[in-house]
Short mmCIF file of C-alpha atoms in Angstrom, two decimals:
data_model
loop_
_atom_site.label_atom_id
_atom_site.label_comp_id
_atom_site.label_asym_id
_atom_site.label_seq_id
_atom_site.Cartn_x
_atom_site.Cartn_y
_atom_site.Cartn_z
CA UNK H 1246 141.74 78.19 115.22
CA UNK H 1247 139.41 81.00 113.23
CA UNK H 1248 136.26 79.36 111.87
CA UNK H 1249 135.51 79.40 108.12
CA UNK H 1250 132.70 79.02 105.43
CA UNK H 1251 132.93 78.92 101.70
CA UNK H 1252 130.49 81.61 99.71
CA UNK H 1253 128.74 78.87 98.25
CA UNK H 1254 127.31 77.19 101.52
CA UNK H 1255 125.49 80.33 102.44
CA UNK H 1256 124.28 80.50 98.67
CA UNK H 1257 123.33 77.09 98.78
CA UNK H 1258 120.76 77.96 101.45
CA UNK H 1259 119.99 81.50 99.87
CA UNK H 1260 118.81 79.90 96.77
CA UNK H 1261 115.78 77.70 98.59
CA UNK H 1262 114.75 81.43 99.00
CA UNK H 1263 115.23 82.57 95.63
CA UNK H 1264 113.38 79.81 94.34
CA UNK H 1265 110.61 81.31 95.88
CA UNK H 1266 107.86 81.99 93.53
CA UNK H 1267 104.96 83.67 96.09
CA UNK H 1268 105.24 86.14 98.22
CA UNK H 1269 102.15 86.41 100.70
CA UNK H 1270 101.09 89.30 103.72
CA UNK H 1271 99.40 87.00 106.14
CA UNK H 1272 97.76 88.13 109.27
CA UNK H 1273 99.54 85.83 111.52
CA UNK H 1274 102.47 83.86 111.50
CA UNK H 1275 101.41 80.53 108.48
CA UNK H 1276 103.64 77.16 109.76
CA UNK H 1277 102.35 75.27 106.58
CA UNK H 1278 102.11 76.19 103.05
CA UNK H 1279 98.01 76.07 103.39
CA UNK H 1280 98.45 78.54 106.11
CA UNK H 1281 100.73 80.91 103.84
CA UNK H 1282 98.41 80.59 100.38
CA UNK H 1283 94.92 80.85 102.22
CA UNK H 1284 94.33 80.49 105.82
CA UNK H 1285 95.71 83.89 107.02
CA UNK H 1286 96.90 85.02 103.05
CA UNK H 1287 95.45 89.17 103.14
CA UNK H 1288 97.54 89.79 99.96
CA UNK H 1289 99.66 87.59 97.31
CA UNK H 1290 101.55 88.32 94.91
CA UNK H 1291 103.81 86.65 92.01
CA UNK H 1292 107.95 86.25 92.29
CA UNK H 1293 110.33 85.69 89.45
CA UNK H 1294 112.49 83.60 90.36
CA UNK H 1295 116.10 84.39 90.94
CA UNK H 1296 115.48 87.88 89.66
CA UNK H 1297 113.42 89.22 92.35
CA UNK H 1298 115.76 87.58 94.93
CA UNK H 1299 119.81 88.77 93.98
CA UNK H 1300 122.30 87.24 96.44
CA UNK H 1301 125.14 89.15 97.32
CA UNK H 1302 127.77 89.80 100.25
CA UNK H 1303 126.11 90.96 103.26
CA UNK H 1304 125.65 94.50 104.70
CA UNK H 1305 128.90 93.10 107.58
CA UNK H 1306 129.76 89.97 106.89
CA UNK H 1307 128.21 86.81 105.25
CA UNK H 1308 125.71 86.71 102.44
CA UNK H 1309 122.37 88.22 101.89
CA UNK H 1310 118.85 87.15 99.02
CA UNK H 1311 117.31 90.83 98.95
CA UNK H 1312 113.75 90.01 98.38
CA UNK H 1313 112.77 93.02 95.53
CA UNK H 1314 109.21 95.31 96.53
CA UNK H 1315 106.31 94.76 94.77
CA UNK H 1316 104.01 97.61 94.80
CA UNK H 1317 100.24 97.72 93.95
CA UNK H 1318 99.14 94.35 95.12
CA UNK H 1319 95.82 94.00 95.58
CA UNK H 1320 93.99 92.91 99.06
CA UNK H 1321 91.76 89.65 99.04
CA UNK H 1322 90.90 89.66 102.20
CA UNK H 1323 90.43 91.92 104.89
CA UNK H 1324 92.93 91.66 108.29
CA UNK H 1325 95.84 92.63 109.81
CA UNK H 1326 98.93 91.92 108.53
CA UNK H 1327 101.82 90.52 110.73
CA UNK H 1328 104.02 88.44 108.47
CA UNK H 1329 105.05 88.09 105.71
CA UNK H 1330 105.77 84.75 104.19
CA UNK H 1331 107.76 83.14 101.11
CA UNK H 1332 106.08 80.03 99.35
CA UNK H 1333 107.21 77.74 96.22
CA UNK H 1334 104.03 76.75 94.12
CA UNK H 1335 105.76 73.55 92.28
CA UNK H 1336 106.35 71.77 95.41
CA UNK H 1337 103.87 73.34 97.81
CA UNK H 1338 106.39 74.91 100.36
CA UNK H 1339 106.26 77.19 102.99
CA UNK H 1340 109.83 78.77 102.94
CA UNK H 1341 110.79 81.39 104.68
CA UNK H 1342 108.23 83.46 107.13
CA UNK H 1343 109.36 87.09 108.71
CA UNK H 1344 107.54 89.89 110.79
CA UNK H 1345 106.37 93.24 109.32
CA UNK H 1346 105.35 95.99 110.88
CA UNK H 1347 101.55 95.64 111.56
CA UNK H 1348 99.23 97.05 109.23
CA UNK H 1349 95.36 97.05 108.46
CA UNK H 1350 94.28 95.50 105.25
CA UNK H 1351 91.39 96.30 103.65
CA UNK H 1352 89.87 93.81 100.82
CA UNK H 1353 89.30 95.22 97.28
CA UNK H 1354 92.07 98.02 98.03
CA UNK H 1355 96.19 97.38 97.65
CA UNK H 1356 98.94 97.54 99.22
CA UNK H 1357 102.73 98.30 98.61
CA UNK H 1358 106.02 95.16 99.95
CA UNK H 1359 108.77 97.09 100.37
CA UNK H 1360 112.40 95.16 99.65
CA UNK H 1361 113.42 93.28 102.16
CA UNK H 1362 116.78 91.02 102.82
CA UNK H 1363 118.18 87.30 104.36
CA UNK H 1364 121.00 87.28 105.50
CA UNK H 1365 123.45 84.38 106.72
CA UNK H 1366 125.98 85.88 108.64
CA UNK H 1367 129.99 84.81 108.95
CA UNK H 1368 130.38 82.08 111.45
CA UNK H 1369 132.07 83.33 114.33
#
C-alpha cells in the first residue's frame, strides 16, 4: 500500500512559516525567540506576511514557503553570521531556524538575504 498526504497538511505546516513576520541573521544558532530578536540578532529585518512567503508545489515532490530576499538591511551589531532565523512578533515565537553560509558582519554597514525555500517533501 503507497503512502499518501493531502496538499493541505503540508500547507497547514507551511503557513506557521508564512506567518512569520521577522526575519533575523544571527551569529549562532537562537533556540528561543530572545535568542533570535537580540542575543545573537547581527541583522533584522521586517516580513509581510503571506506575501513574502508563497507556497507552492515543490522543486520534486511535496510543497515548498519560498522565503522572498530582502536586500539592504542594515547591520546592528557586529559578528558572524551562521543562521538565519524566522520569528512571529504577536506571539513571541521562534519559528523556523536554518544555516547560511558564514559571513562577517560589520555594524553600521548592510547586508543583502537572498530567497530562500521550506520544503515538506512527499511521504515515501
Amino acid at each position: 500500500m503507497s503512502k499518501w498526504a493531502n496538499d493541505a497538511l503540508m500547507d497547514a505546516a507551511l503557513a506557521y512559516i508564512q506567518s512569520c513576520d521577522r526575519m533575523a541573521a544571527c551569529s549562532q544558532q537562537p533556540t528561543t525567540y530572545t535568542e533570535g530578536l537580540t542575543t545573537y540578532m547581527l541583522a533584522i529585518t521586517n516580513m509581510t506576511i503571506t506575501t513574502d512567503f508563497p507556497i507552492t508545489d515543490g522543486a520534486s515532490n511535496g510543497r515548498k514557503v519560498t522565503v522572498a530576499a530582502k536586500s539592504g538591511v542594515s547591520i546592528t551589531n557586529s559578528g558572524t553570521a551562521t543562521h538565519v532565523a524566522l520569528l512571529k512578533t504577536g506571539d513571541t515565537t521562534l519559528r523556523l531556524v536554518t544555516t547560511c553560509t558564514s559571513q562577517a558582519l560589520t555594524a553600521g554597514g548592510t547586508v543583502d538575504f537572498p530567497a530562500w525555500t521550506h520544503t515538506i517533501a512527499d511521504p515515501t
